[in-house]
Amino acid sequence: MPKPRTRYVCQECGRVSVRPLGRCPSCGAWNSMVEEVIVPETGSKTASGGTPLTSAPRRLHEISGDVEERLPLPIAEFARVLGGGIVPGSIVLIGGDPGIGKSTLTLQMALRMAALGPVLYVSGEESERQIKMRALRLLRSPAGETLPMPSDLLLVTETNLDAILRHVENVKPRLLIVDSIQTVYRPEMSSSAGSVSQVRESASRLRELAKSSGIAVFLIGHVTKEGAIAGPRVLEHIVDTVLYLEGDRFQAYRLLRSVKNRFGATSEVGVFAMGERGMEEVPNPSEAFLAERMVNAPGSAIVVTMEGTRPILVELQGLTSPTSFGNPRRTPNGVDFNRLLLVAAVLTRRVGVRLGEQDIFVNVVGGLKITEPAADLAVAAAIASSVKDRPVRADAVLIGEVGLSGELRSVSQLDIRLREAAKLGFKAAIVPRRLRRSLPWPEGIEVLEARSLRQALDLAQVQKN
Ligand code: TYD
Ligand code: MG
């Protein structure tokens, strides 16, 4: 009988050490190394001392190259992010802040998928009754009547992984949902549920289940303050697909984003709005994000941002107001703080817009988060427009990265962005000057090229006439 071993696992990054350490050598966190006892498995070994073989190498040309068949998922925005439907035997992680709508969206999926075969929904977070109440809400039709409950959706509240696996054996579902992976534990491990080692071991076991049985497994995971699932990013390596559900809790829009996908494109997004009856699909996000726009108001600029392969028009708002006390504040909502500082500095130094005694607020309407520098120009225009109290040309979109010398730098996929802007009726686009002029600009929109931020602001009618 092999002896149990002790090891120490960092709760922040998952680093394993055989010695107890006060500080994690990988991520530098203090007091994060937690003791864990591993009882080695007493599996049979072959005469050669190796593991018995359950796999066999196959010749590449013998392996079928057909695209995997997928279970059709009748929620188009969700299916788009998965790269089609649900791949049998795949394991998907859905992460996001608490209360953002992960359970709601997965229950909606479960209700739809239960029409095709048994679905097992394992919850360690909510009672069966709570889930039933939610399901009733999701099944209400716009007219107010309740749609029929599918008979093949099974619920169980369980957190012991062995018990969950036994339920799976009995139910034989096509789809298994575990809400959430942080509540699941393997009883033979000493660490508590939600710890790095428990989460990782449970997820690995569920992965084996998916691969061996062909059941599609969806894990729900909470994001910690640092933005990584379960503290470390350990889970991301175990699963096939990682989706994040993001959005502002106080706004309706929710973005489902794929950050890893073995079966489709990454950084694809699906757009939803949280409503009375759960997450409703938003097939035309640009229209939705611009719906409440006040045309000709100072401090507003429209940018076309790429979310995966999809262009989305969003409004950026800037507001400046004289600093009343202490240091001027810079408050971004939906754009990166450091990009805002950079844009403000370039506006001051290269364009001559005085911001030294101004508080600056920048807001992305609709709760979207823009991380790409292509939004710099629109951020700059929104701020300059507010300082000067002159509206940005209302029928134009602004696209471009701002460099430290005040130059406007090119961005990717300009064609797709311009076509989307034209589709939504915008007449003009202010973009960085092209170096290569091989292809003509798309039809239906006037493209105004600018070399510098100053020139772009002129074209946007913020600077002079
Ligand atoms: P939930 O799915 O429980 O979030 P998570 O699993 O990510 O923690 O969503 C909770 C929020 O969604 C809660 O604030 C209520 C709201 N909600 C609606 O607005 N409409 C609905 O139809 C449902 C079911 C929930
Ligand atoms: Mg939940």
Coordinates of C-alpha atoms and ligand atoms in Angstrom, one line a residue:
M1 CA 0.0 0.0 0.0
P2 CA 1.7 3.3 -1.1
K3 CA 2.0 6.0 1.6
P4 CA 0.0 9.2 1.3
R5 CA 2.2 12.1 0.3
T6 CA 1.9 15.7 1.3
R7 CA 2.3 18.6 -1.1
Y8 CA 1.6 22.3 -1.0
V9 CA -0.5 24.1 -3.6
C10 CA -0.6 27.8 -4.2
Q11 CA -4.3 29.0 -3.9
E12 CA -3.6 31.9 -6.3
C13 CA -1.7 30.4 -9.2
G14 CA -1.8 26.6 -8.7
R15 CA 2.0 26.2 -8.2
V16 CA 2.8 22.9 -6.5
S17 CA 5.7 22.5 -4.1
V18 CA 6.9 19.6 -2.0
R19 CA 8.1 21.9 0.8
P20 CA 5.9 24.4 2.8
L21 CA 6.7 27.9 1.6
G22 CA 5.7 31.2 3.1
R23 CA 5.7 32.8 -0.3
C24 CA 4.8 31.3 -3.7
P25 CA 7.9 31.3 -5.9
S26 CA 5.7 31.7 -9.1
C27 CA 3.2 34.4 -8.4
G28 CA 4.8 35.9 -5.2
A29 CA 1.7 35.7 -3.1
W30 CA 2.2 35.4 0.6
N31 CA 0.8 32.6 2.7
S32 CA -1.0 31.1 -0.3
M33 CA 0.6 27.6 -0.1
V34 CA -1.9 25.2 1.3
E35 CA -1.1 21.7 2.5
E36 CA -2.8 18.9 0.6
V37 CA -2.6 15.1 1.3
I38 CA -2.7 12.9 -1.8
V39 CA -3.5 9.3 -1.4
P40 CA -2.0 7.5 -4.4
E41 CA -4.2 5.2 -6.3
T42 CA -3.6 1.5 -5.9
G43 CA -4.1 0.7 -9.6
S44 CA -2.7 -2.6 -11.0
K45 CA 0.5 -2.3 -12.9
T46 CA 1.7 -4.5 -15.8
A47 CA 4.7 -6.7 -15.6
S48 CA 6.8 -4.1 -17.3
G49 CA 6.0 -1.7 -14.5
G50 CA 4.1 0.7 -16.8
T51 CA 0.5 1.7 -16.9
P52 CA -1.8 -0.7 -18.7
L53 CA -2.5 0.6 -22.2
T54 CA -6.0 1.8 -23.0
S55 CA -5.1 3.8 -26.0
A56 CA -3.5 2.9 -29.3
P57 CA -1.7 5.1 -31.8
R58 CA -3.5 5.4 -35.1
R59 CA -2.3 6.4 -38.5
L60 CA -3.2 9.9 -39.4
H61 CA -4.8 8.9 -42.7
E62 CA -7.0 6.4 -40.9
I63 CA -8.6 9.0 -38.7
S64 CA -11.8 10.5 -39.9
G65 CA -11.4 14.2 -40.7
D66 CA -15.1 15.0 -40.8
V67 CA -16.2 18.0 -38.8
E68 CA -17.6 16.9 -35.5
E69 CA -21.3 16.5 -35.4
R70 CA -22.9 19.0 -33.1
L71 CA -26.0 19.1 -31.1
P72 CA -28.0 22.0 -32.5
L73 CA -28.5 24.7 -29.9
P74 CA -31.5 26.9 -30.8
I75 CA -30.1 30.0 -29.1
A76 CA -28.3 31.6 -32.0
E77 CA -26.1 34.0 -30.0
F78 CA -25.0 31.2 -27.8
A79 CA -24.3 28.8 -30.6
R80 CA -22.3 31.4 -32.4
V81 CA -19.9 31.7 -29.5
L82 CA -19.5 27.9 -29.3
G83 CA -18.6 27.8 -33.0
G84 CA -21.9 26.1 -34.0
G85 CA -23.8 23.8 -31.8
I86 CA -22.7 21.8 -28.8
V87 CA -19.9 19.3 -29.5
P88 CA -20.6 15.9 -27.8
G89 CA -17.9 15.0 -25.4
S90 CA -16.6 18.5 -25.1
I91 CA -16.2 20.3 -21.8
V92 CA -17.1 24.0 -21.6
L93 CA -16.4 26.5 -18.8
I94 CA -18.7 29.5 -18.4
G95 CA -17.2 32.1 -16.1
G96 CA -18.4 35.4 -14.9
D97 CA -19.1 37.6 -11.9
P98 CA -21.7 36.5 -9.4
G99 CA -25.2 37.6 -10.4
I100 CA -24.3 38.3 -14.0
G101 CA -26.6 35.6 -15.4
K102 CA -24.6 32.4 -15.8
S103 CA -27.2 30.2 -14.1
T104 CA -30.0 31.8 -16.1
L105 CA -28.3 31.4 -19.4
T106 CA -27.4 27.8 -18.8
L107 CA -30.8 26.9 -17.5
Q108 CA -32.3 28.4 -20.7
M109 CA -29.9 26.2 -22.7
A110 CA -30.9 23.2 -20.6
L111 CA -34.6 23.8 -21.2
R112 CA -34.1 24.0 -24.9
M113 CA -31.7 21.0 -25.1
A114 CA -34.0 18.8 -23.0
A115 CA -36.2 18.5 -26.1
L116 CA -33.4 16.4 -27.7
G117 CA -32.5 14.1 -24.9
P118 CA -32.0 13.9 -21.1
V119 CA -30.2 16.9 -19.5
L120 CA -28.8 16.7 -16.0
Y121 CA -28.5 20.0 -14.1
V122 CA -26.4 19.6 -11.0
S123 CA -26.6 22.6 -8.7
G124 CA -24.5 23.2 -5.6
E125 CA -25.7 26.7 -5.3
E126 CA -29.4 26.8 -5.4
S127 CA -32.3 24.6 -4.2
E128 CA -34.4 22.6 -6.7
R129 CA -37.3 24.9 -5.8
Q130 CA -35.3 28.0 -6.7
I131 CA -34.4 26.5 -10.0
K132 CA -38.0 25.5 -10.7
M133 CA -39.1 29.1 -10.0
R134 CA -36.5 30.4 -12.4
A135 CA -37.5 27.9 -15.1
L136 CA -41.1 29.0 -14.8
R137 CA -40.0 32.5 -15.4
L138 CA -37.9 31.6 -18.4
L139 CA -40.8 29.5 -19.9
R140 CA -43.2 32.4 -19.8
S141 CA -44.2 33.5 -23.3
P142 CA -44.4 37.2 -24.2
A143 CA -48.2 36.9 -24.0
G144 CA -47.9 35.8 -20.4
E145 CA -48.8 32.1 -20.5
T146 CA -46.3 29.5 -19.4
L147 CA -44.9 27.2 -22.1
P148 CA -44.8 23.5 -21.4
M149 CA -42.0 22.2 -19.1
P150 CA -39.8 19.7 -20.9
S151 CA -39.9 16.3 -19.2
D152 CA -36.3 15.4 -19.8
L153 CA -34.6 18.0 -17.7
L154 CA -33.4 16.5 -14.4
L155 CA -32.3 18.5 -11.5
V156 CA -30.2 17.5 -8.5
T157 CA -28.6 19.4 -5.7
E158 CA -25.3 17.7 -5.1
T159 CA -21.7 18.7 -4.5
N160 CA -20.0 15.3 -3.9
L161 CA -18.3 14.5 -7.2
D162 CA -18.6 10.7 -6.7
A163 CA -22.4 11.1 -6.2
I164 CA -22.6 13.4 -9.2
L165 CA -20.8 10.7 -11.3
R166 CA -23.3 8.1 -10.1
H167 CA -26.2 10.3 -11.0
V168 CA -24.7 10.6 -14.5
E169 CA -24.5 6.8 -14.8
N170 CA -28.1 6.5 -13.9
V171 CA -29.6 9.3 -15.9
K172 CA -27.3 8.9 -18.9
P173 CA -27.7 12.5 -20.0
R174 CA -26.5 14.0 -23.3
L175 CA -25.7 17.2 -21.5
L176 CA -24.5 17.7 -18.0
I177 CA -24.4 21.1 -16.3
V178 CA -22.5 21.6 -13.1
D179 CA -23.4 24.9 -11.3
S180 CA -20.8 25.7 -10.0
I181 CA -17.5 23.9 -10.2
Q182 CA -16.4 25.7 -7.0
T183 CA -19.0 23.9 -5.0
V184 CA -17.9 20.4 -6.1
Y185 CA -15.5 18.4 -4.1
R186 CA -13.8 15.0 -4.2
P187 CA -14.2 13.4 -0.8
E188 CA -10.8 11.6 -0.8
M189 CA -9.0 15.0 -0.9
S190 CA -8.4 16.9 2.3
S191 CA -8.7 20.4 1.0
S192 CA -12.0 22.3 1.1
A193 CA -14.4 22.7 -1.8
G194 CA -13.5 25.7 -4.0
S195 CA -9.8 25.4 -3.3
V196 CA -7.5 25.2 -6.3
S197 CA -6.8 21.5 -6.0
Q198 CA -10.4 20.6 -5.5
V199 CA -11.5 22.6 -8.5
R200 CA -8.8 21.3 -10.7
E201 CA -9.2 17.7 -9.7
S202 CA -13.0 17.8 -10.0
A203 CA -12.8 19.4 -13.4
S204 CA -10.2 16.9 -14.6
R205 CA -12.5 14.1 -13.5
L206 CA -15.5 15.6 -15.3
R207 CA -13.3 16.1 -18.4
E208 CA -12.5 12.4 -18.4
L209 CA -16.2 11.7 -18.1
A210 CA -16.9 13.9 -21.1
K211 CA -14.2 12.3 -23.2
S212 CA -15.1 8.7 -22.3
S213 CA -18.9 9.0 -22.5
G214 CA -19.5 11.7 -25.2
I215 CA -21.6 13.7 -22.8
A216 CA -21.2 17.4 -23.3
V217 CA -20.3 19.0 -19.9
F218 CA -20.8 22.6 -19.0
L219 CA -19.1 23.9 -15.9
I220 CA -20.1 27.2 -14.3
G221 CA -17.3 29.1 -12.6
H222 CA -17.2 32.2 -10.5
V223 CA -14.6 34.8 -11.3
T224 CA -12.6 36.1 -8.4
K225 CA -11.6 39.8 -7.9
E226 CA -8.5 39.4 -10.0
G227 CA -10.7 38.2 -12.9
A228 CA -9.4 34.7 -13.1
I229 CA -11.7 31.7 -12.6
A230 CA -11.2 30.0 -9.3
G231 CA -8.3 32.2 -8.4
P232 CA -5.8 30.6 -10.8
R233 CA -6.3 30.0 -14.4
V234 CA -5.8 26.3 -13.9
L235 CA -9.3 25.4 -15.3
E236 CA -8.7 27.0 -18.6
H237 CA -6.2 24.3 -19.5
I238 CA -8.4 21.5 -18.6
V239 CA -11.5 22.5 -20.6
D240 CA -12.0 22.7 -24.3
T241 CA -13.8 26.0 -24.4
V242 CA -13.8 28.9 -22.0
L243 CA -16.6 31.4 -22.2
Y244 CA -16.9 34.5 -20.1
L245 CA -20.2 36.3 -19.5
E246 CA -19.6 39.9 -18.9
G247 CA -21.5 43.1 -18.6
D248 CA -22.5 45.7 -16.1
R249 CA -24.8 44.3 -13.5
F250 CA -26.8 47.5 -13.5
Q251 CA -27.3 47.5 -17.2
A252 CA -29.2 45.1 -19.4
Y253 CA -26.6 44.0 -21.9
R254 CA -24.5 40.9 -21.4
L255 CA -21.7 39.7 -23.6
L256 CA -20.8 36.0 -23.9
R257 CA -17.3 35.9 -25.1
S258 CA -15.1 32.9 -26.0
V259 CA -11.5 33.3 -24.9
K260 CA -10.5 29.7 -25.8
N261 CA -12.3 27.3 -28.1
R262 CA -10.9 24.1 -29.4
F263 CA -14.0 23.8 -31.7
G264 CA -14.3 27.3 -33.1
A265 CA -13.0 30.8 -33.3
T266 CA -11.9 32.6 -30.2
S267 CA -13.0 36.0 -29.1
E268 CA -16.4 35.5 -30.7
V269 CA -19.2 37.2 -28.9
G270 CA -22.9 36.7 -28.4
V271 CA -25.0 39.6 -27.2
F272 CA -27.9 39.2 -24.8
A273 CA -30.1 41.5 -22.8
M274 CA -31.2 40.4 -19.3
G275 CA -34.9 40.9 -19.2
E276 CA -38.0 39.7 -17.5
R277 CA -37.8 36.3 -19.1
G278 CA -34.1 35.7 -18.8
M279 CA -31.5 36.4 -21.3
E280 CA -32.9 37.6 -24.6
E281 CA -30.8 37.5 -27.7
V282 CA -29.7 40.8 -29.3
P283 CA -29.1 40.0 -33.0
N284 CA -28.3 43.6 -34.0
P285 CA -26.2 44.9 -31.2
S286 CA -25.1 48.0 -33.0
E287 CA -28.6 49.2 -33.3
A288 CA -29.3 48.4 -29.7
F289 CA -26.2 50.2 -28.4
L290 CA -27.0 53.3 -30.4
A291 CA -30.8 53.4 -29.7
E292 CA -30.6 56.0 -26.9
R293 CA -28.1 58.2 -28.5
M294 CA -28.6 62.0 -28.5
V295 CA -27.5 63.2 -31.9
N296 CA -25.5 66.5 -31.8
A297 CA -24.8 66.4 -28.1
P298 CA -21.3 67.4 -27.2
G299 CA -19.1 64.7 -25.7
S300 CA -20.4 61.8 -27.8
A301 CA -18.5 59.9 -30.5
I302 CA -19.2 56.6 -32.3
V303 CA -16.6 53.9 -32.7
V304 CA -16.8 50.6 -34.5
T305 CA -15.2 48.1 -32.3
M306 CA -14.4 44.5 -33.2
E307 CA -15.7 41.8 -30.9
G308 CA -14.2 38.7 -32.3
T309 CA -15.2 38.6 -35.9
R310 CA -18.1 40.9 -35.4
P311 CA -18.1 44.7 -35.7
I312 CA -20.2 46.6 -33.2
L313 CA -20.9 50.2 -33.2
V314 CA -20.9 51.8 -29.8
E315 CA -21.2 55.3 -28.4
L316 CA -18.4 56.7 -26.3
Q317 CA -19.2 59.6 -24.1
G318 CA -16.8 62.0 -22.6
L319 CA -17.4 64.6 -20.0
T320 CA -15.0 67.1 -18.6
S321 CA -15.6 69.4 -15.7
P322 CA -13.3 71.8 -13.8
T323 CA -11.6 70.2 -10.9
S324 CA -12.9 71.6 -7.7
F325 CA -10.5 70.1 -5.3
G326 CA -7.1 68.4 -5.4
N327 CA -5.8 66.5 -8.4
P328 CA -7.9 66.2 -11.5
R329 CA -9.6 62.8 -11.7
R330 CA -9.7 60.5 -14.7
T331 CA -12.6 58.1 -14.5
P332 CA -13.0 55.5 -17.3
N333 CA -16.0 53.2 -17.5
G334 CA -15.6 50.6 -20.1
V335 CA -12.2 51.8 -21.4
D336 CA -8.8 51.0 -20.1
F337 CA -7.5 53.5 -17.5
N338 CA -4.0 53.7 -19.0
R339 CA -5.3 54.3 -22.5
L340 CA -7.4 57.1 -21.2
L341 CA -4.3 58.7 -19.5
L342 CA -2.4 58.3 -22.8
V343 CA -5.1 59.8 -24.9
A344 CA -5.6 62.7 -22.4
A345 CA -1.8 63.4 -22.4
V346 CA -1.6 63.3 -26.2
L347 CA -4.6 65.7 -26.4
T348 CA -2.8 68.1 -24.1
R349 CA 0.7 67.9 -25.5
R350 CA 0.1 67.3 -29.3
V351 CA -3.3 69.0 -29.9
G352 CA -3.2 71.7 -27.3
V353 CA -6.5 70.7 -25.6
R354 CA -6.0 71.9 -22.0
L355 CA -7.0 69.2 -19.5
G356 CA -4.7 70.0 -16.6
E357 CA -7.5 71.3 -14.4
Q358 CA -10.3 69.2 -15.7
D359 CA -11.8 66.0 -14.3
I360 CA -12.4 63.6 -17.2
F361 CA -15.1 60.9 -17.3
V362 CA -15.4 58.5 -20.2
N363 CA -18.2 56.0 -20.5
V364 CA -19.0 53.3 -23.0
V365 CA -22.7 53.2 -23.5
G366 CA -24.5 49.9 -22.9
G367 CA -21.9 48.5 -20.4
L368 CA -19.6 47.2 -23.0
K369 CA -15.9 47.0 -22.3
I370 CA -13.6 48.1 -25.1
T371 CA -10.0 46.9 -24.8
E372 CA -8.7 47.7 -28.3
P373 CA -6.7 50.8 -29.0
A374 CA -8.9 51.4 -32.1
A375 CA -11.2 53.3 -29.8
D376 CA -8.5 55.9 -28.9
L377 CA -9.7 58.4 -31.5
A378 CA -13.3 58.2 -30.4
V379 CA -12.2 58.6 -26.8
A380 CA -10.1 61.7 -27.7
A381 CA -12.9 63.2 -29.8
A382 CA -15.5 62.7 -27.0
I383 CA -13.2 64.4 -24.5
A384 CA -12.2 67.2 -26.9
S385 CA -15.9 67.7 -27.9
S386 CA -16.9 68.1 -24.2
V387 CA -14.1 70.5 -23.4
K388 CA -14.9 72.7 -26.4
D389 CA -18.7 72.1 -26.1
R390 CA -18.9 71.3 -29.8
P391 CA -20.6 68.2 -31.0
V392 CA -18.7 65.6 -33.1
R393 CA -20.0 65.4 -36.6
A394 CA -23.1 63.2 -36.0
D395 CA -23.1 61.1 -39.1
A396 CA -19.5 59.9 -38.8
V397 CA -17.8 57.1 -37.0
L398 CA -14.2 57.5 -35.7
I399 CA -11.7 54.7 -35.8
G400 CA -8.0 54.8 -35.0
E401 CA -5.3 54.3 -32.5
V402 CA -3.5 57.3 -31.1
G403 CA 0.3 57.3 -30.9
L404 CA 2.5 59.3 -28.5
S405 CA 3.5 61.7 -31.2
G406 CA -0.1 62.6 -31.9
E407 CA -0.1 60.4 -35.0
L408 CA -3.1 58.3 -35.9
R409 CA -2.2 54.6 -36.3
S410 CA -3.8 52.0 -38.4
V411 CA -6.2 49.4 -37.0
S412 CA -7.1 45.9 -38.2
Q413 CA -10.1 44.9 -40.2
L414 CA -11.0 48.4 -41.3
D415 CA -13.1 47.1 -44.2
I416 CA -15.5 45.1 -42.0
R417 CA -15.8 48.0 -39.6
L418 CA -16.7 50.4 -42.4
R419 CA -19.2 48.2 -44.0
E420 CA -21.0 47.8 -40.6
A421 CA -21.0 51.6 -40.2
A422 CA -22.4 52.0 -43.7
K423 CA -25.1 49.4 -43.0
L424 CA -26.3 51.5 -40.0
G425 CA -26.6 54.6 -42.1
F426 CA -23.4 56.5 -41.2
K427 CA -22.3 58.8 -44.0
A428 CA -18.6 59.2 -43.1
A429 CA -15.8 57.5 -41.3
I430 CA -12.7 59.2 -40.0
V431 CA -9.8 56.7 -40.1
P432 CA -6.0 56.6 -40.1
R433 CA -4.3 57.2 -43.4
R434 CA -3.6 54.1 -45.3
L435 CA 0.0 53.2 -46.3
R436 CA -1.0 50.8 -49.0
R437 CA -3.8 51.7 -51.3
S438 CA -4.4 48.4 -52.9
L439 CA -8.1 47.9 -52.4
P440 CA -10.8 50.5 -52.8
W441 CA -12.7 51.5 -49.7
P442 CA -16.1 49.9 -49.3
E443 CA -19.1 51.6 -51.0
G444 CA -21.7 53.6 -49.4
I445 CA -19.6 55.6 -46.9
E446 CA -17.3 58.5 -47.3
V447 CA -13.9 57.6 -45.9
L448 CA -11.8 60.6 -44.6
E449 CA -8.2 59.7 -43.9
A450 CA -6.2 61.5 -41.2
R451 CA -2.6 61.4 -40.4
S452 CA -2.8 62.9 -37.0
L453 CA -5.2 63.2 -34.1
R454 CA -5.3 66.9 -34.7
Q455 CA -6.3 66.4 -38.4
A456 CA -8.9 63.8 -37.4
L457 CA -10.5 66.2 -34.8
D458 CA -10.6 68.8 -37.6
L459 CA -12.5 66.4 -39.8
A460 CA -14.8 65.5 -36.9
Q461 CA -15.6 69.2 -36.6
V462 CA -14.5 69.3 -33.0
Q463 CA -11.4 71.6 -33.6
K464 CA -12.2 74.2 -36.1
N465 CA -14.5 74.4 -39.1
Ligands
TYD1 P1 -28.0 34.4 -12.2 O1 -28.2 33.6 -13.5 O2 -28.4 33.8 -10.9 O3 -26.5 34.8 -12.1 P2 -25.2 33.9 -11.8 O4 -25.6 32.5 -11.9 O5 -24.2 34.4 -12.8 O6 -24.7 34.3 -10.4 O7 -28.7 35.8 -12.5 C1 -29.1 36.5 -11.4 C2 -29.6 37.9 -11.8 O8 -30.4 37.9 -13.0 C3 -30.5 38.3 -10.7 O9 -30.1 39.6 -10.4 C4 -31.9 38.4 -11.3 C5 -31.7 38.5 -12.7 N1 -32.7 37.9 -13.6 C6 -33.5 38.7 -14.4 O10 -33.3 39.9 -14.5 N2 -34.4 38.1 -15.2 C7 -34.7 36.7 -15.2 O11 -35.5 36.2 -15.9 C8 -33.9 35.9 -14.3 C9 -34.1 34.4 -14.3 C10 -32.9 36.5 -13.5
MG2 MG -25.6 31.1 -10.4

